[in-house]
Short mmCIF file of C-alpha atoms and ligand atoms in Angstrom, two decimals:
data_model
loop_
_atom_site.label_atom_id
_atom_site.label_comp_id
_atom_site.label_asym_id
_atom_site.label_seq_id
_atom_site.Cartn_x
_atom_site.Cartn_y
_atom_site.Cartn_z
CA MET T 1 13.35 -40.52 -12.54
CA ILE T 2 12.50 -41.11 -16.20
CA ALA T 3 9.68 -39.19 -17.82
CA TYR T 4 7.29 -41.95 -18.89
CA ARG T 5 4.87 -39.97 -20.98
CA SER T 6 4.22 -36.59 -22.47
CA LEU T 7 1.74 -33.84 -21.58
CA ARG T 8 0.64 -31.72 -24.52
CA VAL T 9 0.65 -28.04 -23.53
CA ALA T 10 -1.24 -25.40 -25.55
CA LEU T 11 -0.38 -21.77 -24.87
CA LEU T 12 -3.00 -19.09 -25.52
CA GLY T 13 -1.17 -15.74 -25.80
CA GLY T 14 2.46 -15.01 -26.67
CA GLY T 15 2.83 -11.52 -25.19
CA SER T 16 4.89 -10.29 -22.21
CA VAL T 17 4.12 -13.34 -20.05
CA GLY T 18 3.29 -15.91 -22.75
CA ALA T 19 6.56 -15.47 -24.65
CA GLN T 20 8.56 -15.99 -21.44
CA VAL T 21 6.53 -19.08 -20.54
CA ALA T 22 7.18 -20.51 -24.03
CA ARG T 23 10.91 -19.76 -23.78
CA LEU T 24 11.22 -21.40 -20.37
CA LEU T 25 9.18 -24.44 -21.48
CA LEU T 26 11.62 -24.97 -24.35
CA GLU T 27 14.85 -24.11 -22.52
CA GLU T 28 14.05 -26.01 -19.31
CA GLN T 29 12.34 -28.95 -20.99
CA GLU T 30 14.55 -31.69 -19.52
CA GLU T 31 14.57 -30.38 -15.98
CA LEU T 32 10.81 -29.75 -16.02
CA ALA T 33 10.21 -33.30 -17.28
CA LEU T 34 12.15 -34.65 -14.31
CA ARG T 35 10.19 -32.51 -11.88
CA VAL T 36 6.80 -33.43 -13.33
CA GLY T 37 7.48 -37.05 -14.26
CA ALA T 38 6.30 -36.35 -17.80
CA LYS T 39 7.62 -34.34 -20.72
CA LEU T 40 5.87 -30.98 -21.20
CA GLU T 41 5.45 -30.71 -24.95
CA LEU T 42 4.57 -27.20 -26.18
CA ILE T 43 2.23 -27.93 -29.10
CA GLY T 44 1.49 -24.33 -30.12
CA ILE T 45 1.00 -20.69 -29.20
CA ALA T 46 -2.23 -18.93 -30.17
CA VAL T 47 -1.79 -15.22 -30.91
CA ARG T 48 -3.65 -12.46 -32.73
CA ASP T 49 -0.94 -11.96 -35.36
CA VAL T 50 1.62 -14.68 -36.15
CA ASN T 51 3.86 -12.10 -37.86
CA ALA T 52 3.98 -9.63 -34.96
CA GLU T 53 7.46 -8.66 -33.73
CA ARG T 54 8.47 -10.47 -30.56
CA THR T 55 11.08 -9.76 -27.93
CA VAL T 56 11.75 -13.49 -27.51
CA ASP T 57 13.02 -15.68 -30.34
CA LEU T 58 10.61 -18.64 -30.61
CA PRO T 59 10.12 -21.23 -33.39
CA ARG T 60 7.86 -19.70 -36.03
CA GLU T 61 5.97 -22.96 -36.62
CA LEU T 62 4.55 -22.90 -33.06
CA PHE T 63 2.41 -19.82 -33.75
CA THR T 64 -1.22 -20.00 -34.85
CA THR T 65 -4.26 -17.75 -34.82
CA ASP T 66 -6.57 -20.75 -34.42
CA ALA T 67 -6.86 -21.07 -30.63
CA GLU T 68 -9.92 -23.36 -30.81
CA SER T 69 -8.15 -26.03 -32.87
CA LEU T 70 -5.02 -25.75 -30.73
CA ILE T 71 -6.79 -26.61 -27.49
CA LEU T 72 -8.51 -29.66 -28.99
CA GLY T 73 -5.38 -31.76 -28.73
CA ALA T 74 -4.11 -30.45 -25.40
CA ASP T 75 -3.76 -32.05 -21.95
CA VAL T 76 -3.02 -28.66 -20.43
CA VAL T 77 -4.06 -25.19 -21.63
CA ILE T 78 -2.23 -22.08 -20.40
CA GLU T 79 -4.34 -18.95 -20.94
CA LEU T 80 -2.25 -15.76 -21.13
CA MET T 81 -4.35 -13.68 -23.52
CA GLY T 82 -6.08 -11.59 -20.86
CA GLY T 83 -9.57 -10.06 -21.02
CA ILE T 84 -12.90 -11.83 -20.66
CA GLU T 85 -13.64 -13.10 -24.18
CA PRO T 86 -12.50 -15.23 -25.90
CA ALA T 87 -10.49 -16.32 -22.82
CA ARG T 88 -13.61 -17.45 -20.91
CA THR T 89 -15.05 -19.51 -23.76
CA LEU T 90 -11.70 -21.10 -24.57
CA ILE T 91 -11.09 -22.07 -20.91
CA LEU T 92 -14.60 -23.56 -20.67
CA GLN T 93 -13.93 -25.52 -23.86
CA ALA T 94 -10.57 -26.71 -22.54
CA LEU T 95 -12.00 -27.82 -19.19
CA GLY T 96 -14.96 -29.39 -20.95
CA SER T 97 -12.62 -31.51 -23.05
CA GLY T 98 -10.86 -32.73 -19.89
CA ALA T 99 -7.76 -30.51 -20.08
CA ASP T 100 -6.26 -28.86 -17.00
CA VAL T 101 -5.91 -25.07 -17.15
CA VAL T 102 -3.45 -22.47 -15.88
CA THR T 103 -4.37 -18.79 -16.18
CA ALA T 104 -2.97 -15.44 -15.03
CA ASN T 105 -6.24 -13.69 -15.83
CA LYS T 106 -7.38 -11.84 -12.67
CA ALA T 107 -10.19 -10.05 -14.55
CA LEU T 108 -11.67 -13.39 -15.62
CA ILE T 109 -11.23 -15.19 -12.28
CA ALA T 110 -12.70 -12.21 -10.38
CA THR T 111 -15.77 -11.96 -12.63
CA HIS T 112 -16.40 -15.55 -13.85
CA GLY T 113 -14.51 -17.63 -11.26
CA PRO T 114 -17.55 -19.58 -9.94
CA GLU T 115 -18.55 -20.71 -13.46
CA LEU T 116 -15.02 -21.89 -14.26
CA PHE T 117 -14.44 -23.62 -10.90
CA ALA T 118 -17.83 -25.35 -11.10
CA LEU T 119 -16.99 -26.87 -14.48
CA ALA T 120 -13.47 -27.82 -13.35
CA GLU T 121 -14.93 -29.59 -10.31
CA GLN T 122 -17.63 -31.30 -12.37
CA VAL T 123 -15.11 -32.84 -14.77
CA GLY T 124 -12.34 -33.34 -12.17
CA ALA T 125 -9.96 -30.95 -13.96
CA GLN T 126 -7.50 -28.56 -12.35
CA LEU T 127 -7.60 -24.78 -12.66
CA ASN T 128 -4.58 -22.91 -11.26
CA TYR T 129 -4.13 -19.12 -11.19
CA GLU T 130 -1.15 -18.19 -9.01
CA ALA T 131 -0.09 -15.37 -11.39
CA ALA T 132 -3.50 -13.66 -11.13
CA VAL T 133 -2.56 -11.95 -7.84
CA GLY T 134 0.87 -10.59 -7.00
CA GLY T 135 2.55 -11.92 -10.19
CA ALA T 136 5.55 -14.00 -9.10
CA ILE T 137 4.69 -13.84 -5.38
CA PRO T 138 3.29 -17.11 -4.02
CA ILE T 139 0.00 -16.02 -2.44
CA ILE T 140 -2.80 -18.01 -4.08
CA ARG T 141 -1.32 -21.39 -3.15
CA PRO T 142 -0.45 -20.30 0.42
CA LEU T 143 -4.06 -19.20 0.97
CA ARG T 144 -5.58 -22.17 -0.85
CA ASP T 145 -3.30 -24.77 0.66
CA SER T 146 -0.70 -23.82 3.30
CA LEU T 147 -3.15 -21.76 5.40
CA ALA T 148 -6.11 -24.07 4.75
CA GLY T 149 -6.03 -25.26 8.37
CA ASP T 150 -5.95 -21.77 9.89
CA THR T 151 -8.50 -18.96 10.22
CA VAL T 152 -7.51 -15.90 8.23
CA LEU T 153 -8.67 -12.75 10.01
CA ARG T 154 -7.46 -9.99 7.74
CA ILE T 155 -5.42 -9.33 4.61
CA LEU T 156 -3.77 -6.00 3.80
CA GLY T 157 -2.35 -6.09 0.28
CA ILE T 158 -0.34 -3.83 -1.96
CA VAL T 159 -1.45 -5.64 -5.10
CA ASN T 160 -0.96 -3.05 -7.83
CA GLY T 161 2.59 -2.17 -8.80
CA THR T 162 1.76 0.86 -10.94
CA THR T 163 -0.01 2.72 -8.14
CA ASN T 164 2.61 1.71 -5.59
CA PHE T 165 5.29 3.12 -7.89
CA ILE T 166 3.33 6.39 -8.29
CA LEU T 167 2.66 6.82 -4.55
CA ASP T 168 6.28 5.95 -3.75
CA GLN T 169 7.49 8.60 -6.23
CA MET T 170 5.20 11.17 -4.63
CA ASP T 171 6.45 10.19 -1.15
CA SER T 172 10.16 10.17 -1.99
CA THR T 173 10.36 13.16 -4.37
CA GLY T 174 7.36 15.33 -3.46
CA ALA T 175 6.06 14.93 -7.04
CA THR T 176 2.42 15.59 -7.94
CA LEU T 177 0.23 12.68 -9.02
CA GLU T 178 0.39 13.88 -12.65
CA ASP T 179 4.21 14.00 -12.65
CA ALA T 180 4.56 10.63 -10.91
CA LEU T 181 2.11 9.07 -13.42
CA ALA T 182 4.14 10.54 -16.29
CA THR T 183 7.30 8.93 -14.84
CA ALA T 184 5.48 5.59 -14.43
CA THR T 185 4.35 5.78 -18.08
CA ALA T 186 7.84 6.73 -19.33
CA LEU T 187 9.36 3.77 -17.45
CA GLY T 188 6.75 1.36 -18.86
CA TYR T 189 5.02 0.64 -15.51
CA ALA T 190 1.75 2.36 -16.42
CA GLU T 191 -0.31 1.32 -19.45
CA ALA T 192 -1.25 3.86 -22.16
CA ASP T 193 -4.71 3.83 -20.52
CA PRO T 194 -3.90 3.70 -16.79
CA THR T 195 -7.55 3.68 -15.63
CA ALA T 196 -7.55 0.04 -14.43
CA ASP T 197 -4.55 0.72 -12.22
CA ILE T 198 -5.07 4.25 -10.87
CA GLY T 199 -8.83 3.78 -10.61
CA GLY T 200 -8.28 0.77 -8.32
CA TYR T 201 -10.14 -1.66 -10.65
CA ASP T 202 -7.16 -4.03 -11.02
CA ALA T 203 -6.62 -4.07 -7.23
CA ALA T 204 -10.35 -4.65 -6.64
CA GLN T 205 -10.26 -7.77 -8.84
CA LYS T 206 -7.32 -9.06 -6.82
CA ALA T 207 -9.10 -8.19 -3.54
CA ALA T 208 -12.14 -10.24 -4.63
CA ILE T 209 -9.90 -13.24 -5.37
CA LEU T 210 -7.95 -12.96 -2.09
CA ALA T 211 -11.07 -12.48 0.05
CA GLY T 212 -12.77 -15.49 -1.56
CA LEU T 213 -9.80 -17.74 -0.79
CA ALA T 214 -9.18 -16.35 2.69
CA PHE T 215 -12.75 -16.65 3.91
CA HIS T 216 -13.97 -19.72 1.93
CA THR T 217 -16.73 -17.56 0.46
CA SER T 218 -17.54 -16.37 -3.09
CA VAL T 219 -16.86 -12.65 -3.20
CA PRO T 220 -18.41 -11.01 -6.29
CA ILE T 221 -16.36 -8.18 -7.79
CA ASP T 222 -19.24 -5.71 -7.45
CA SER T 223 -19.28 -6.23 -3.67
CA VAL T 224 -15.74 -4.85 -3.39
CA TYR T 225 -15.67 -1.18 -2.32
CA ARG T 226 -13.27 0.72 -4.58
CA GLU T 227 -11.54 4.08 -4.55
CA GLY T 228 -8.50 4.76 -6.72
CA ILE T 229 -5.61 7.13 -6.14
CA THR T 230 -6.77 9.91 -8.49
CA GLY T 231 -7.74 12.20 -5.59
CA ILE T 232 -4.41 11.88 -3.75
CA THR T 233 -2.51 15.17 -3.55
CA ALA T 234 1.12 16.07 -2.79
CA GLU T 235 -0.22 17.89 0.32
CA GLN T 236 -1.83 14.69 1.66
CA ILE T 237 1.40 12.75 1.12
CA ALA T 238 3.43 15.47 2.87
CA SER T 239 0.99 15.69 5.77
CA ALA T 240 1.03 11.88 6.19
CA GLN T 241 4.83 11.94 6.09
CA LYS T 242 4.94 14.59 8.82
CA ALA T 243 2.72 12.42 11.02
CA GLY T 244 4.90 9.30 10.49
CA TYR T 245 2.78 7.61 7.81
CA VAL T 246 3.07 6.64 4.17
CA VAL T 247 0.10 6.56 1.77
CA LYS T 248 -0.48 3.21 0.00
CA LEU T 249 -3.29 1.86 -2.19
CA LEU T 250 -4.45 -1.06 -0.05
CA ALA T 251 -6.69 -4.04 -0.69
CA VAL T 252 -8.22 -4.80 2.71
CA CYS T 253 -10.08 -8.09 3.16
CA GLU T 254 -11.35 -8.82 6.66
CA ARG T 255 -13.86 -10.52 8.89
CA VAL T 256 -16.24 -7.89 10.26
CA THR T 257 -19.23 -7.67 12.56
CA ASP T 258 -21.78 -5.08 11.51
CA PRO T 259 -22.14 -2.71 14.49
CA ALA T 260 -25.80 -2.01 13.73
CA THR T 261 -27.07 -5.57 13.21
CA GLY T 262 -24.43 -7.76 14.87
CA ILE T 263 -24.22 -9.80 11.63
CA GLU T 264 -20.82 -11.44 11.13
CA GLY T 265 -19.48 -11.43 7.60
CA VAL T 266 -16.59 -10.39 5.42
CA SER T 267 -15.65 -7.21 3.67
CA ALA T 268 -13.29 -6.41 0.80
CA ARG T 269 -12.28 -2.85 -0.04
CA VAL T 270 -9.64 -1.00 -2.05
CA HIS T 271 -8.69 2.59 -1.25
CA PRO T 272 -5.70 4.77 -0.44
CA ALA T 273 -4.74 4.49 3.23
CA MET T 274 -2.18 5.89 5.62
CA VAL T 275 0.12 3.14 6.91
CA PRO T 276 2.57 3.69 9.83
CA ARG T 277 6.13 3.97 8.58
CA ASP T 278 7.20 1.10 10.85
CA HIS T 279 4.63 -1.32 9.38
CA PRO T 280 6.21 -3.94 7.04
CA LEU T 281 3.97 -2.71 4.18
CA ALA T 282 5.54 0.78 4.40
CA ALA T 283 8.83 -0.74 3.24
CA VAL T 284 7.29 -1.96 -0.04
CA ARG T 285 8.82 0.47 -2.51
CA GLY T 286 8.62 1.08 -6.25
CA ALA T 287 6.46 -1.27 -8.30
CA ASN T 288 6.75 -4.15 -5.82
CA ASN T 289 3.75 -5.88 -4.29
CA ALA T 290 3.20 -7.41 -0.87
CA VAL T 291 0.37 -9.21 0.86
CA PHE T 292 0.24 -9.04 4.66
CA VAL T 293 -1.88 -11.83 6.14
CA GLU T 294 -3.09 -12.01 9.74
CA ALA T 295 -4.25 -15.48 10.75
CA GLU T 296 -5.51 -16.79 14.08
CA SER T 297 -2.75 -19.35 14.67
CA ALA T 298 0.00 -18.30 12.25
CA GLY T 299 -0.03 -14.67 13.37
CA SER T 300 1.27 -12.12 10.86
CA LEU T 301 2.87 -13.25 7.58
CA MET T 302 4.09 -11.14 4.68
CA PHE T 303 4.48 -12.28 1.06
CA TYR T 304 6.62 -9.84 -0.88
CA GLY T 305 8.19 -9.46 -4.34
CA ALA T 306 7.60 -8.66 -8.00
CA GLY T 307 3.89 -8.28 -8.69
CA ALA T 308 4.36 -8.05 -12.45
CA GLY T 309 6.87 -8.41 -15.27
CA GLY T 310 6.91 -10.99 -18.07
CA VAL T 311 9.55 -13.38 -16.77
CA GLU T 312 8.64 -12.93 -13.10
CA THR T 313 4.99 -13.72 -13.81
CA ALA T 314 6.10 -16.67 -15.96
CA SER T 315 7.65 -18.17 -12.81
CA ALA T 316 4.23 -18.39 -11.17
CA VAL T 317 2.69 -19.84 -14.35
CA LEU T 318 5.34 -22.55 -14.57
CA GLY T 319 4.90 -23.36 -10.87
CA ASP T 320 1.19 -23.91 -11.53
CA LEU T 321 2.04 -26.02 -14.56
CA VAL T 322 4.49 -28.28 -12.70
CA SER T 323 2.00 -28.63 -9.84
CA LEU T 324 -0.87 -29.72 -12.05
CA GLY T 325 1.45 -31.78 -14.26
CA ARG T 326 2.48 -33.82 -11.21
CA ARG T 327 -1.14 -34.43 -10.27
CA HIS T 328 -1.94 -35.27 -13.87
CA VAL T 329 0.77 -37.95 -13.72
CA ALA T 330 -0.31 -39.25 -10.30
CA GLY T 331 -4.02 -39.15 -11.23
CA GLY T 332 -6.96 -37.97 -9.14
CA PRO T 333 -9.09 -34.85 -9.34
CA GLY T 334 -7.84 -31.28 -8.96
CA LEU T 335 -8.07 -29.11 -5.87
CA GLY T 336 -11.63 -27.71 -5.80
CA GLU T 337 -12.45 -24.20 -4.62
CA SER T 338 -13.44 -23.98 -0.98
CA THR T 339 -16.50 -21.74 -0.67
CA HIS T 340 -18.44 -23.72 1.92
CA SER T 341 -18.60 -20.82 4.45
CA GLU T 342 -20.56 -18.47 2.15
CA LEU T 343 -20.39 -15.70 4.76
CA PRO T 344 -22.48 -12.58 4.13
CA ILE T 345 -20.52 -9.91 2.24
CA LEU T 346 -20.92 -6.74 4.26
CA ASP T 347 -21.02 -3.23 2.86
CA ILE T 348 -18.25 -0.67 3.56
CA SER T 349 -20.63 0.97 6.10
CA SER T 350 -20.13 -2.08 8.38
CA VAL T 351 -16.37 -1.57 8.54
CA SER T 352 -14.60 0.11 11.45
CA THR T 353 -11.20 1.72 11.04
CA ARG T 354 -9.25 4.84 11.98
CA TYR T 355 -9.34 8.08 9.98
CA SER T 356 -7.32 11.21 9.42
CA VAL T 357 -9.57 14.20 8.67
CA THR T 358 -8.11 17.52 7.47
CA LEU T 359 -10.34 20.59 7.91
CA GLU T 360 -9.98 24.23 6.94
CA VAL T 361 -11.63 26.19 9.76
CA THR T 362 -12.04 29.81 10.85
CA ASP T 363 -9.36 30.71 13.39
CA GLU T 364 -11.27 32.04 16.39
CA PRO T 365 -11.99 31.08 20.00
CA GLY T 366 -14.26 28.07 20.54
CA VAL T 367 -13.69 26.50 17.12
CA LEU T 368 -11.73 23.54 18.44
CA ALA T 369 -14.43 22.79 21.02
CA ALA T 370 -17.16 23.07 18.36
CA ILE T 371 -15.33 20.63 16.07
CA ALA T 372 -14.63 18.18 18.90
CA ASN T 373 -18.32 18.31 19.71
CA VAL T 374 -19.32 17.25 16.17
CA PHE T 375 -17.08 14.16 16.42
CA ALA T 376 -18.41 13.32 19.91
CA GLU T 377 -22.07 13.75 18.88
CA ASN T 378 -21.57 11.23 16.08
CA GLY T 379 -19.81 8.69 18.30
CA VAL T 380 -16.33 9.14 16.82
CA SER T 381 -13.54 9.36 19.38
CA VAL T 382 -10.69 11.79 18.59
CA GLU T 383 -7.15 10.56 19.23
CA LEU T 384 -5.13 13.65 18.34
CA VAL T 385 -5.50 17.11 16.80
CA GLU T 386 -2.81 19.13 15.07
CA GLN T 387 -3.34 22.76 14.15
CA SER T 388 -1.42 25.00 11.80
CA ILE T 389 -2.45 28.65 11.55
CA GLN T 390 -2.32 30.07 8.04
CA GLY T 391 -0.98 33.62 8.19
CA ASP T 392 -3.41 36.51 8.16
CA ALA T 393 -6.29 34.91 6.29
CA GLY T 394 -8.03 34.14 9.59
CA THR T 395 -8.17 30.42 8.82
CA ALA T 396 -6.42 27.41 10.27
CA THR T 397 -5.85 23.83 9.15
CA LEU T 398 -6.78 21.10 11.61
CA VAL T 399 -5.63 17.52 11.15
CA ILE T 400 -7.73 15.21 13.32
CA GLY T 401 -6.79 11.58 13.92
CA THR T 402 -9.60 9.35 15.17
CA HIS T 403 -9.67 6.15 17.17
CA GLN T 404 -11.31 3.16 15.52
CA ALA T 405 -14.81 4.20 14.44
CA PRO T 406 -17.57 2.73 12.29
CA GLU T 407 -17.50 3.95 8.67
CA ALA T 408 -21.16 5.04 8.98
CA ALA T 409 -20.35 7.19 12.05
CA LEU T 410 -17.42 8.80 10.26
CA ALA T 411 -19.61 9.53 7.22
CA ALA T 412 -22.21 11.20 9.47
CA THR T 413 -19.41 13.21 11.14
CA VAL T 414 -18.11 14.43 7.78
CA ASP T 415 -21.65 15.41 6.73
CA ALA T 416 -22.12 17.41 9.92
CA LEU T 417 -18.69 19.05 9.58
CA SER T 418 -19.43 20.09 5.98
CA SER T 419 -22.50 22.04 7.06
CA ASN T 420 -20.93 23.53 10.22
CA SER T 421 -20.40 27.30 9.99
CA VAL T 422 -16.84 27.23 11.44
CA VAL T 423 -15.67 24.71 8.81
CA THR T 424 -14.54 26.34 5.56
CA SER T 425 -13.89 22.97 3.90
CA VAL T 426 -13.31 19.28 4.62
CA ALA T 427 -10.02 19.13 2.73
CA SER T 428 -9.28 15.43 3.07
CA VAL T 429 -10.54 12.22 4.67
CA ILE T 430 -8.20 9.26 4.53
CA ARG T 431 -8.40 5.90 6.29
CA VAL T 432 -5.55 4.79 8.55
CA GLU T 433 -4.71 1.08 8.41
CA GLY T 434 -2.10 -1.26 9.83
CA ALA T 435 -2.92 -1.12 13.54
CA GLN T 436 -3.32 -4.38 15.49
CA ARG T 437 -6.81 -5.86 15.30
CA PRO T 438 -8.68 -4.97 18.52
N1 NAD N 501 2.38 -8.57 -17.78
C1 NAD N 501 2.39 -8.80 -16.48
O1 NAD N 501 3.32 -8.38 -15.77
C2 NAD N 501 1.29 -9.59 -15.82
C3 NAD N 501 1.35 -9.84 -14.43
C4 NAD N 501 0.34 -10.61 -13.84
C5 NAD N 501 -0.70 -11.10 -14.61
N2 NAD N 501 -0.72 -10.80 -15.96
C6 NAD N 501 -1.84 -11.36 -16.75
O2 NAD N 501 -1.31 -12.21 -17.76
C7 NAD N 501 -2.15 -12.19 -18.91
C8 NAD N 501 -1.29 -11.84 -20.13
O3 NAD N 501 -0.69 -10.58 -19.93
P1 NAD N 501 0.45 -10.02 -20.92
O4 NAD N 501 1.01 -8.83 -20.24
O5 NAD N 501 1.35 -11.12 -21.34
O6 NAD N 501 -0.45 -9.54 -22.16
P2 NAD N 501 0.04 -9.11 -23.63
O7 NAD N 501 -0.93 -8.10 -24.10
O8 NAD N 501 1.49 -8.79 -23.63
O9 NAD N 501 -0.14 -10.45 -24.49
C9 NAD N 501 -1.39 -10.96 -24.85
C10 NAD N 501 -1.18 -12.05 -25.90
O10 NAD N 501 -2.43 -12.68 -26.15
C11 NAD N 501 -2.69 -12.68 -27.54
N3 NAD N 501 -4.14 -12.51 -27.72
C12 NAD N 501 -4.93 -11.56 -27.14
N4 NAD N 501 -6.18 -11.72 -27.56
C13 NAD N 501 -6.20 -12.76 -28.41
C14 NAD N 501 -7.21 -13.40 -29.19
N5 NAD N 501 -8.46 -12.96 -29.15
N6 NAD N 501 -6.85 -14.46 -29.95
C15 NAD N 501 -5.57 -14.89 -29.98
N7 NAD N 501 -4.58 -14.33 -29.29
C16 NAD N 501 -4.89 -13.28 -28.50
C17 NAD N 501 -1.92 -11.50 -28.11
O11 NAD N 501 -1.65 -11.70 -29.48
C18 NAD N 501 -0.66 -11.56 -27.24
O12 NAD N 501 0.24 -12.51 -27.77
C19 NAD N 501 -3.24 -11.16 -18.59
O13 NAD N 501 -4.38 -11.85 -18.09
C20 NAD N 501 -2.64 -10.31 -17.50
O14 NAD N 501 -3.58 -9.72 -16.65
C21 NAD N 501 0.24 -10.09 -16.58
N1 HSE N 502 -1.12 -3.54 -13.91
C1 HSE N 502 -0.76 -4.44 -12.88
C2 HSE N 502 0.00 -5.62 -13.45
C3 HSE N 502 -0.03 -6.84 -12.60
O1 HSE N 502 -1.29 -7.38 -12.44
C4 HSE N 502 0.09 -3.69 -11.84
O2 HSE N 502 0.43 -2.51 -12.03
O3 HSE N 502 0.39 -4.26 -10.80
NA1 NA N 503 1.10 -14.79 -7.34
#
């Protein structure tokens, strides 16, 4: 096939991902032209500082600080600057001028997605964002396209590499959270300010994007329940290990029916969870990511690989570019977002799951029965209890595993336990995920 025309590509951002995208665009120019049916001509790279040191050797004349002028002459704009502004305004300008857009910007898609998709649809432009979730791992296109004929029931995702690395270090070496974070920082996994990762904010943005695609519903970022890993202790990891579980920061997106109202909707939440060691997600080690999808007809699927890294993420960006380049050549509008279901977004209190509750209690006759009674009174069924007596202090540690129970019932149980005279402290409450859907 002979490339019959040229597509002018403007790159916004020349950092970790942008520099690799630029390199691959230049090095693979001929092959990419054959795949697209048009030459992909890199017309410039907008950066903050044209003189900044770069790890990739790129032609100096491509760099500019004038992003607005650069996008004026582009057929395709690739946004790899990150952050909300000026990325949002530049993408709106690009779409408005008829250009197609590729972005890796999960923060922007999670917070301003509807505005961007509406404009893209209005002008018939394409907006692709495979790199926004799971870096190199194909997960956006599978949900948007391959699974478009199925009904997705639930997604369990390890979508943040930094926290997975930290929890894996704690699990495999017994390290504290502080020590594991220091290792992650020294190895370049964690940012100087790790709040977005360890606070679960990055994962919550990805959960909002995944839930929206899976359930054909707009899922605002502020409707995603979020807990980070900052409260996770070496003791919790060791206790989970003893019981045959591993602790992971999970993004859980699922169809739920509120037990109180019977309303059917969807829920998206991010929190640490115990996962059985024989679940495929337990095998996701280090900074890797994986998204486990349960669909009505397809059954269980897992998408696994590098969730970050400059060149790995560049793979997803180039895939998006080739895909929209082909459509650009063939003509016709882009793939619109599918949000026709607009299911109610239900609060975390509507969710039912299993829990592991660790209590410090006084060690005397009748305590076990009293504790069991509190669970029963609040409608939470106990699956197993483990007790370890702590020397001569007259206290014992109880680890109680529950059957599936509504979040609201568990919260009421924990409240009642906290004020019960035999309970010295509720040491830990952690959700248990990865069981078959009932
Ligand atoms: N690095 C990864 O592994 C990874 C993985 C998945 C997604 N992403 C996403 O990819 C995007 C880029 O990430 P990165 O790691 O390459 O970032 P980076 O910080 O390494 O690079 C950002 C680039 O954008 C330029 N830039 C930033 N603000 C600008 C402005 N106002 N005007 C002009 N230029 C500006 C900077 O000069 C720099 O060249 C982000 O949205 C990020 O969330 C990154
Ligand atoms: N900070 C993110 C980068 C990829 O989005 C992570 O640790 O996974
Ligand atoms: Na991806």
